[in-house]
PDB file of C-alpha atoms in Angstrom:
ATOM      1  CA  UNK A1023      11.679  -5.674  49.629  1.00  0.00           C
ATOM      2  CA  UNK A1024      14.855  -6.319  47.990  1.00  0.00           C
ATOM      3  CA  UNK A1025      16.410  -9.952  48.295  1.00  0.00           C
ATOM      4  CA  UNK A1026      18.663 -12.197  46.644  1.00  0.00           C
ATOM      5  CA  UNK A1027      17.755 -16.207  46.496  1.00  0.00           C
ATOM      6  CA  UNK A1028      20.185 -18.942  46.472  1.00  0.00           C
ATOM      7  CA  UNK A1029      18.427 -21.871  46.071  1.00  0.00           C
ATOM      8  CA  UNK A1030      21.151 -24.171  45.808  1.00  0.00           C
ATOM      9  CA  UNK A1031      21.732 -24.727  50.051  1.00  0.00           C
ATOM     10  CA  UNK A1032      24.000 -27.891  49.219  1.00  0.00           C
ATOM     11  CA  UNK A1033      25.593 -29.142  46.309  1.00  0.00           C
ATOM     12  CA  UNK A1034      28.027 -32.191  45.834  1.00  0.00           C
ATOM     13  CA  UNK A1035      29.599 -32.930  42.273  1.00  0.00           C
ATOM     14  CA  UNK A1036      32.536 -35.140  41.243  1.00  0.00           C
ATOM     15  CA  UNK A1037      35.783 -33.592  39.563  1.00  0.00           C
ATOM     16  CA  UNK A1038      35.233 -32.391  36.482  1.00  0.00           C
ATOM     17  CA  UNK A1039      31.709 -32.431  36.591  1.00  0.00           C
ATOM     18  CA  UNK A1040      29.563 -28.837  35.622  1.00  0.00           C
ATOM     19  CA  UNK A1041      28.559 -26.517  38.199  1.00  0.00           C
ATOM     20  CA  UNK A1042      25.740 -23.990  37.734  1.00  0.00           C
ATOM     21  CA  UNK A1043      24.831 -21.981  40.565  1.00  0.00           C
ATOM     22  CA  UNK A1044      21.628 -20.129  41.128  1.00  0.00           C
ATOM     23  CA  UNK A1045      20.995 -16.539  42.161  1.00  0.00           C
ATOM     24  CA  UNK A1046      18.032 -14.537  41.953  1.00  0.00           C
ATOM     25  CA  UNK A1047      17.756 -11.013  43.082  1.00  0.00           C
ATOM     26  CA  UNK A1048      15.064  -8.830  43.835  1.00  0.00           C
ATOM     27  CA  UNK A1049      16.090  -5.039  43.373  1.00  0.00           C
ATOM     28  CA  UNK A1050      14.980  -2.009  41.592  1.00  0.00           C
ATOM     29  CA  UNK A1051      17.045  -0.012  39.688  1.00  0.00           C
ATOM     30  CA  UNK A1052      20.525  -0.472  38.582  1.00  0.00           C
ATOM     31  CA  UNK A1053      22.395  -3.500  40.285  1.00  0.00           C
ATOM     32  CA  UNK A1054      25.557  -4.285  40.446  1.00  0.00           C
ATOM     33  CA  UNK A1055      26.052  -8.076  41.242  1.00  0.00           C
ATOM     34  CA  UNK A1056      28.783 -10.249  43.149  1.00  0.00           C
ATOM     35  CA  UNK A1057      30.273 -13.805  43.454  1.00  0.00           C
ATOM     36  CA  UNK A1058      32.061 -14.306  46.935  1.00  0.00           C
ATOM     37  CA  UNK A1059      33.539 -17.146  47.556  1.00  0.00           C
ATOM     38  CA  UNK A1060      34.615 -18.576  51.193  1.00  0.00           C
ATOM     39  CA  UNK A1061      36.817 -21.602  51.378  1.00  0.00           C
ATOM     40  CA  UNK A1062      37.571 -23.235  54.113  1.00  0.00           C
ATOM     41  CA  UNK A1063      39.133 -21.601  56.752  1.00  0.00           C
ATOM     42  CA  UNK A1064      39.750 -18.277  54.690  1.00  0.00           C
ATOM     43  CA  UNK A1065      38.036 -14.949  54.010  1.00  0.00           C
ATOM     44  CA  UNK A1066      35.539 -14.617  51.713  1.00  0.00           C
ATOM     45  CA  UNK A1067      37.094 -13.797  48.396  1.00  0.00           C
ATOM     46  CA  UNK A1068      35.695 -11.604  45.294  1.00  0.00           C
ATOM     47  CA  UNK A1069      35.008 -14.060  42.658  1.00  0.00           C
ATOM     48  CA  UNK A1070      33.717 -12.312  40.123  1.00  0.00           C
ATOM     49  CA  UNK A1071      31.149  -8.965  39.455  1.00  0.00           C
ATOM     50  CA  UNK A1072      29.060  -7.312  36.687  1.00  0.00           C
ATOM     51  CA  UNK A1073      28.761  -3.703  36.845  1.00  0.00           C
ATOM     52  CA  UNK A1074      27.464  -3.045  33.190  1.00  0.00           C
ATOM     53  CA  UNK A1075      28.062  -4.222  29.689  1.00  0.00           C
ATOM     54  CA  UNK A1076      28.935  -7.354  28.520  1.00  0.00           C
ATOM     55  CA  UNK A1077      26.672  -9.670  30.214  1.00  0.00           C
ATOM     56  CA  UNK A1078      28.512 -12.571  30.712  1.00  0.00           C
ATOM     57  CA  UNK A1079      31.889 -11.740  32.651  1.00  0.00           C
ATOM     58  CA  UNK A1080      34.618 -14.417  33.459  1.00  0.00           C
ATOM     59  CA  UNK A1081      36.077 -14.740  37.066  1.00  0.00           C
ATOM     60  CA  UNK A1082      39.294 -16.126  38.587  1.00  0.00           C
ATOM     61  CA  UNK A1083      39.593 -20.139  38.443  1.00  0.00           C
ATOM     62  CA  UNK A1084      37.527 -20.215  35.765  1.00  0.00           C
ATOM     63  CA  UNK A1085      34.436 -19.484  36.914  1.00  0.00           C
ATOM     64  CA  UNK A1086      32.114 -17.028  34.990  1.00  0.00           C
ATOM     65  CA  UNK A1087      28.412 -15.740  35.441  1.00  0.00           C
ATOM     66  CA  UNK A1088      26.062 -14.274  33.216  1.00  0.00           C
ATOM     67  CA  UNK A1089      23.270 -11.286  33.900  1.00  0.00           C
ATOM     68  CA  UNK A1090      20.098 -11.985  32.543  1.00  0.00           C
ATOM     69  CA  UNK A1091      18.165  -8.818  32.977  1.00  0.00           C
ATOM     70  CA  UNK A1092      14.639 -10.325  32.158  1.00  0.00           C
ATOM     71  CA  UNK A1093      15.303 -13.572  34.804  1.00  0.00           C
ATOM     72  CA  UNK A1094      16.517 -10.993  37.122  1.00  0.00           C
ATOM     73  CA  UNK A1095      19.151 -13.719  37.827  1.00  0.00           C
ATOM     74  CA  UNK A1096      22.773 -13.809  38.349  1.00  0.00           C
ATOM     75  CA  UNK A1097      23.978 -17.630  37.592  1.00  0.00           C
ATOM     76  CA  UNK A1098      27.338 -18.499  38.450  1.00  0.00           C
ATOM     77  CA  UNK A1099      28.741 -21.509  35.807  1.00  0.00           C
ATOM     78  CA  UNK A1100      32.014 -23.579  35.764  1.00  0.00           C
ATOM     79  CA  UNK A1101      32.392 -26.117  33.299  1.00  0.00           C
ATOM     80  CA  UNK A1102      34.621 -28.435  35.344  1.00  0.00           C
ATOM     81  CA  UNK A1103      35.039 -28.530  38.970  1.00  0.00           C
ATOM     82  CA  UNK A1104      38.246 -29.073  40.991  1.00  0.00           C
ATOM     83  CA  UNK A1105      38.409 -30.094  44.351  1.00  0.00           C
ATOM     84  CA  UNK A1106      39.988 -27.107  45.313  1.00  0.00           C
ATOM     85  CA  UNK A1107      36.296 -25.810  44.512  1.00  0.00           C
ATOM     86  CA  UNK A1108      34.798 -27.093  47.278  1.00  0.00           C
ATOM     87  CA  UNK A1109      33.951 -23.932  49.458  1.00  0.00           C
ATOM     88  CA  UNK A1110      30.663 -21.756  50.207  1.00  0.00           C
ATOM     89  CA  UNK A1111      29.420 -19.279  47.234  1.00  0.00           C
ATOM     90  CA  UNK A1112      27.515 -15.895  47.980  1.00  0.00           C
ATOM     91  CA  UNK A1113      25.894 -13.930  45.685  1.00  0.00           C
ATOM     92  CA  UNK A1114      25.603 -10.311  46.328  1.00  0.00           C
ATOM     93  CA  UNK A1115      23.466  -7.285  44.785  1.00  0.00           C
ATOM     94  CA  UNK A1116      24.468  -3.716  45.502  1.00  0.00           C
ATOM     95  CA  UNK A1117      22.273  -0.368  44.426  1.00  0.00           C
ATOM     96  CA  UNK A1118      21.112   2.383  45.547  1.00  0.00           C
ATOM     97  CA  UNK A1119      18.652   2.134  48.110  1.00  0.00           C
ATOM     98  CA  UNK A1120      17.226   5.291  50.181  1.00  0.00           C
ATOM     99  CA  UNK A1121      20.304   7.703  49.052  1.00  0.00           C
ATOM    100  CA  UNK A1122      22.896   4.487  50.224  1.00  0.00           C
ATOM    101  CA  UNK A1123      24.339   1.720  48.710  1.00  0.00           C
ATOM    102  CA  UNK A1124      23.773  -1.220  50.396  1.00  0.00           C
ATOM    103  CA  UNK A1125      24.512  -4.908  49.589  1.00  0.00           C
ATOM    104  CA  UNK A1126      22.103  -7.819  49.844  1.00  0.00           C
ATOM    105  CA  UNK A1127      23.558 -11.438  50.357  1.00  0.00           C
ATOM    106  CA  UNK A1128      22.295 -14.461  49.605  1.00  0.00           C
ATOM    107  CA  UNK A1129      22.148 -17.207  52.436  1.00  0.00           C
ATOM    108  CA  UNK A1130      25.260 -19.186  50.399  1.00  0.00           C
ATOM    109  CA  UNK A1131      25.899 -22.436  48.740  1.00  0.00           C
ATOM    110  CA  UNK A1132      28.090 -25.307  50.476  1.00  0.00           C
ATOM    111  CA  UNK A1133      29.867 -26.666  47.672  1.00  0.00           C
ATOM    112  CA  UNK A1134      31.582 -29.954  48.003  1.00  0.00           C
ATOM    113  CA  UNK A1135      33.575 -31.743  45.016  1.00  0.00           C
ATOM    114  CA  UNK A1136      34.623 -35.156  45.613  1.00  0.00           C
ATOM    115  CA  UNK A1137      37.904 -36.169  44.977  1.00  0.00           C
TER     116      UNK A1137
ATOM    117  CA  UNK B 935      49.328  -5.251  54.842  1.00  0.00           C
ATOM    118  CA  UNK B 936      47.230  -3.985  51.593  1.00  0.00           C
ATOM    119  CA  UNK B 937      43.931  -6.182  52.798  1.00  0.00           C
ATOM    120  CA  UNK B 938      40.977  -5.192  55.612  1.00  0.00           C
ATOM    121  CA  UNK B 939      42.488  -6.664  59.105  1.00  0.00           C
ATOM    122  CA  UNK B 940      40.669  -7.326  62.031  1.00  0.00           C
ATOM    123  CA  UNK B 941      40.838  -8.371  65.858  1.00  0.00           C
ATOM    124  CA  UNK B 942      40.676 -10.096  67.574  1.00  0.00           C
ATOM    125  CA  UNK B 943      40.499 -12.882  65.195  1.00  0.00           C
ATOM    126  CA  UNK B 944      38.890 -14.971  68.325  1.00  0.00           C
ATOM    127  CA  UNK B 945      36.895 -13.866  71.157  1.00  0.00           C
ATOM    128  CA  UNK B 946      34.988 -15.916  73.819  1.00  0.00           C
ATOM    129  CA  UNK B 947      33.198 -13.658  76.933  1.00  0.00           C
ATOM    130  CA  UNK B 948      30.554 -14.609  78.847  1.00  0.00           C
ATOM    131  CA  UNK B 949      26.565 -13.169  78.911  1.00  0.00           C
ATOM    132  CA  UNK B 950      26.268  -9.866  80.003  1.00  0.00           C
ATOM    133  CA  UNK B 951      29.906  -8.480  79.497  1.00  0.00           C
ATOM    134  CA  UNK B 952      30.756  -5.969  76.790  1.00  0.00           C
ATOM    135  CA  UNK B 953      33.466  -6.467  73.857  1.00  0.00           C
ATOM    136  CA  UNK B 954      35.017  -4.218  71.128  1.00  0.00           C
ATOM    137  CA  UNK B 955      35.636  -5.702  67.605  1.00  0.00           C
ATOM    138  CA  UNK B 956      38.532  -3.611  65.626  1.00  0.00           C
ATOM    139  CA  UNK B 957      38.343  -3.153  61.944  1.00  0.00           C
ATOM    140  CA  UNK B 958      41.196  -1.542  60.038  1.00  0.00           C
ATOM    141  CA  UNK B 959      40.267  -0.925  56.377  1.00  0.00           C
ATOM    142  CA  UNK B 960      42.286  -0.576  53.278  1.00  0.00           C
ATOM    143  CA  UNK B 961      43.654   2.855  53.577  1.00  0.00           C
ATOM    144  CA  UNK B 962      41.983   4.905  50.965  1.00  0.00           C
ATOM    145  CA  UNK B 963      38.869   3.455  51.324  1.00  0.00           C
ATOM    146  CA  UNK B 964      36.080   5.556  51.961  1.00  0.00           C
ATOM    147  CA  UNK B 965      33.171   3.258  52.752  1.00  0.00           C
ATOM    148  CA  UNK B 966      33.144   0.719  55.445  1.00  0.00           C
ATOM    149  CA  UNK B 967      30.427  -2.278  56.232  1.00  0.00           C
ATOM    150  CA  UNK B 968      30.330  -4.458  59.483  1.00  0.00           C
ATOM    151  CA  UNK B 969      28.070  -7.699  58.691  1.00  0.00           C
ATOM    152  CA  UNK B 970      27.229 -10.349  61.238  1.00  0.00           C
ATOM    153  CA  UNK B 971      27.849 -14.151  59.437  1.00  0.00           C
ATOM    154  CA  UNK B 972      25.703 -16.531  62.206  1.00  0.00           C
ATOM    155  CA  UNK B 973      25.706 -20.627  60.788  1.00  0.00           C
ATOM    156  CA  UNK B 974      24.218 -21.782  57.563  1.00  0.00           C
ATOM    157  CA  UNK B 975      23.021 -17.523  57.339  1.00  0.00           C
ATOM    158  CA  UNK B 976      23.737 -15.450  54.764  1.00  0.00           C
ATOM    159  CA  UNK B 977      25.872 -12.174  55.356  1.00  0.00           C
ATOM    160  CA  UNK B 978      23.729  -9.678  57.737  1.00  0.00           C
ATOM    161  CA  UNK B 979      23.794  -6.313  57.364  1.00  0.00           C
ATOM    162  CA  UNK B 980      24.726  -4.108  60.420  1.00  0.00           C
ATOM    163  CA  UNK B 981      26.000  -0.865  59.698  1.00  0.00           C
ATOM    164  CA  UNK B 982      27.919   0.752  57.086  1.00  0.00           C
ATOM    165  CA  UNK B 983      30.026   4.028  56.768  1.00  0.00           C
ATOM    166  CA  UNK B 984      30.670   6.314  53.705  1.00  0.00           C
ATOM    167  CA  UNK B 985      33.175   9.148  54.305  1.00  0.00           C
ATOM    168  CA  UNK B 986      31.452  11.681  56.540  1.00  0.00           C
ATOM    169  CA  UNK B 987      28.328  10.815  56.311  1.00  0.00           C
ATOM    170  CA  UNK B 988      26.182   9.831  59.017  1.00  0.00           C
ATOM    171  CA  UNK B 989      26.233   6.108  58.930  1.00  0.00           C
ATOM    172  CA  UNK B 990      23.703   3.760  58.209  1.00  0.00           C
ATOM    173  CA  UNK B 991      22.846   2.375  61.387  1.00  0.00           C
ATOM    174  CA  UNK B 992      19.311   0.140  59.814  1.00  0.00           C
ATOM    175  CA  UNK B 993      21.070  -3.049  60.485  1.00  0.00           C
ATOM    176  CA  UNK B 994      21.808  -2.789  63.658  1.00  0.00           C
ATOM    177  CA  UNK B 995      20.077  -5.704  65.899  1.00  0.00           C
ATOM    178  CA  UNK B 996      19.255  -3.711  69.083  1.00  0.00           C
ATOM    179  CA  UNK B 997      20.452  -0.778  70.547  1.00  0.00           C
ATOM    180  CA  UNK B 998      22.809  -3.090  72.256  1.00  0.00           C
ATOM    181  CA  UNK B 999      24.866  -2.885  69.317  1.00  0.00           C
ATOM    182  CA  UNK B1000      26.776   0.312  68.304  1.00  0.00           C
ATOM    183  CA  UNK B1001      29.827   1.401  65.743  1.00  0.00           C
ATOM    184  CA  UNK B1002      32.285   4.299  65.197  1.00  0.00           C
ATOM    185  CA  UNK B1003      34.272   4.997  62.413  1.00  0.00           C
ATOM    186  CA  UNK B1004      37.016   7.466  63.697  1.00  0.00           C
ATOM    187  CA  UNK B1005      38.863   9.853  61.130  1.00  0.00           C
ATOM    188  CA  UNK B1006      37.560   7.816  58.461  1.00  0.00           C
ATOM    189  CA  UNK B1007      39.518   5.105  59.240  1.00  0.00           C
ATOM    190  CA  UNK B1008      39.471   2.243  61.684  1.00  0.00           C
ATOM    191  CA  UNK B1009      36.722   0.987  63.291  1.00  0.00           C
ATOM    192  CA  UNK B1010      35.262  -0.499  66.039  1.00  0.00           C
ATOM    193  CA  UNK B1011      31.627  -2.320  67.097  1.00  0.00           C
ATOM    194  CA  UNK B1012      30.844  -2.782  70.454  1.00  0.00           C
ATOM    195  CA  UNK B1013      27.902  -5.132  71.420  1.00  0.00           C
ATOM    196  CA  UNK B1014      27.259  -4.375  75.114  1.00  0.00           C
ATOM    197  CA  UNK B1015      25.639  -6.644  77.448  1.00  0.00           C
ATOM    198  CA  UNK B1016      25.988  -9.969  75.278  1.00  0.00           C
ATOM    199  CA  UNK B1017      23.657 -12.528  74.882  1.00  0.00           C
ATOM    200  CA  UNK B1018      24.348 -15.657  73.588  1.00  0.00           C
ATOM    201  CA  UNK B1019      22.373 -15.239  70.401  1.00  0.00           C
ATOM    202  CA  UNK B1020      24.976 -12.403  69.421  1.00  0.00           C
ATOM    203  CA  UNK B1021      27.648 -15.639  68.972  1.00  0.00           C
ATOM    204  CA  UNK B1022      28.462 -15.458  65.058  1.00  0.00           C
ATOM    205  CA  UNK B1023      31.358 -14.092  62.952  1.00  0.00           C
ATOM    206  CA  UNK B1024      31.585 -10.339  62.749  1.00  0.00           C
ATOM    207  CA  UNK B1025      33.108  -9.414  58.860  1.00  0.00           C
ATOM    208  CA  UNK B1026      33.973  -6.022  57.722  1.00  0.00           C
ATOM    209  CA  UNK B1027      34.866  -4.734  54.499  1.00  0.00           C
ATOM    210  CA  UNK B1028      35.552  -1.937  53.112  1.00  0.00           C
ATOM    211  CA  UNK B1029      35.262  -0.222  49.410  1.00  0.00           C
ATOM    212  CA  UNK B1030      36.501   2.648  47.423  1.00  0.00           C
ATOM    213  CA  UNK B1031      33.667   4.204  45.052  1.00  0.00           C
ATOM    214  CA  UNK B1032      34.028   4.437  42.106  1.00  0.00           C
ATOM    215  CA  UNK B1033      31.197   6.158  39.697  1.00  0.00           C
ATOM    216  CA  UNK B1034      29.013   3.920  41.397  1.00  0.00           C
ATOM    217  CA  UNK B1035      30.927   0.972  40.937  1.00  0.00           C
ATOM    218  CA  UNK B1036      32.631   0.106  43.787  1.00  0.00           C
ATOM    219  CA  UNK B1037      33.654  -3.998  45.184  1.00  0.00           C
ATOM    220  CA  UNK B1038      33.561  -5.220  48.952  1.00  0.00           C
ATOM    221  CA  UNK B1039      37.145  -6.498  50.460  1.00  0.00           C
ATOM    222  CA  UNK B1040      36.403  -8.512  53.554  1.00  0.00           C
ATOM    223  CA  UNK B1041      38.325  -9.215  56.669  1.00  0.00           C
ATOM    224  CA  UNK B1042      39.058 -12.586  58.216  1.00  0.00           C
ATOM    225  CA  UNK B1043      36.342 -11.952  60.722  1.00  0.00           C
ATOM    226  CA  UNK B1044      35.755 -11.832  63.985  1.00  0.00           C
ATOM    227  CA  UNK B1045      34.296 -15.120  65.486  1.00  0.00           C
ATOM    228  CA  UNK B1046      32.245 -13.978  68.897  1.00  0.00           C
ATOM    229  CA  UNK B1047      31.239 -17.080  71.376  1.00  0.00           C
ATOM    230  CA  UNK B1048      29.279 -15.958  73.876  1.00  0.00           C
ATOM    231  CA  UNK B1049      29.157 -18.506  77.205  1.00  0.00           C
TER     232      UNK B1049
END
């Protein structure tokens, strides 16, 4: 069955400390793969996507994520962390599945950066 | 406004009564998801839309739960007969595709108390 795994739940770093995210995915065929993000109070945002290509691709805020094919994983990185970061992260898978695409969330990370 | 809107942003009813949930995508937008976001889930499928084809209805909870997309446009999900299990935050979003690339916009949500 296809599935995506976040197993991050909760994570709290100080400013400027480095954030790597997990995301595993479970999906045959070809994916394409998400970053939402949700802050507080707001919508959930696109953060970033791969469709093909280069496998590392760069988001808004500085956030990037690379596709690692073999890992079948989806990590999302930031080398420093505001506190503007704190907010809940989804990653999302999208193929084709029975003639429709259909996405597959993961159940989120709560990130909180302290001040 | 250019995003996905929906109403009402806020809705409380009470067990057993019916309620509508409007979606209003981003015009041009062929495809059109409803997800149901309950706390510390992930996004849940319900139903999605893709021109004029007949939607994918595999999401959907119970037959309870039912969605029409009219002239490929707005939408609306009814859940009749609540239950107080069916208290979350309804998102849509809707897509344009693209060559098989195509990227989720998401609504502010609908957030559904049922007493």
């Amino acid at each position: 069955a296809q599935s995506v795994s976040q197993h991050n739940h909760h994570v709290i770093l100080s400013e400027a400390a480095s954030l790597e995210l997990g995301c595993n995915y479970s999906y045959g065929g070809t994916v394409n793969l998400f970053w939402y993000v949700q802050y507080p109070g707001q919508h959930l945002q696109l953060l970033l996507k791969y469709f093909s290509g280069d496998p590392l691709v760069k988001g808004i805020k500085g956030f990037e994520a690379e596709f690692i094919k073999s890992k079948f994983s989806f990590n999302l990185r930031k080398p420093s962390v505001q506190w503007s970061d704190t907010a809940e992260y989804f990653c999302a898978v999208n193929g084709r599945d029975s003639g429709t695409y259909k996405y597959i969330f993961g159940t989120g990370t709560r990130l909180k950066v302290l001040a | 406004g250019a995003g996905v809107s929906q109403s009402p942003s806020n809705k409380v009813t009470e067990k057993g009564k019916d309620v509508e949930l409007r979606c209003d995508p981003i015009s041009g937008h062929t495809a059109l998801y409803w997800y149901r976001q309950s706390l510390g889930q992930g996004l849940e499928f319900l139903i999605y839309f893709q021109g004029n084809s007949a939607p994918d209805k595999s999401g959907l909870p119970s037959d309870r739960f039912s969605a029409e997309r009219t002239g490929g446009s707005v939408s609306t999900l009814t859940i009749q007969r609540t239950q107080q299990e069916d208290s979350a935050v309804y998102l849509c979003a809707s897509s344009e595709r693209l060559a098989g690339q195509e990227t989720q916009y998401f609504g502010p949500g609908t957030r559904l108390l049922v007493l």
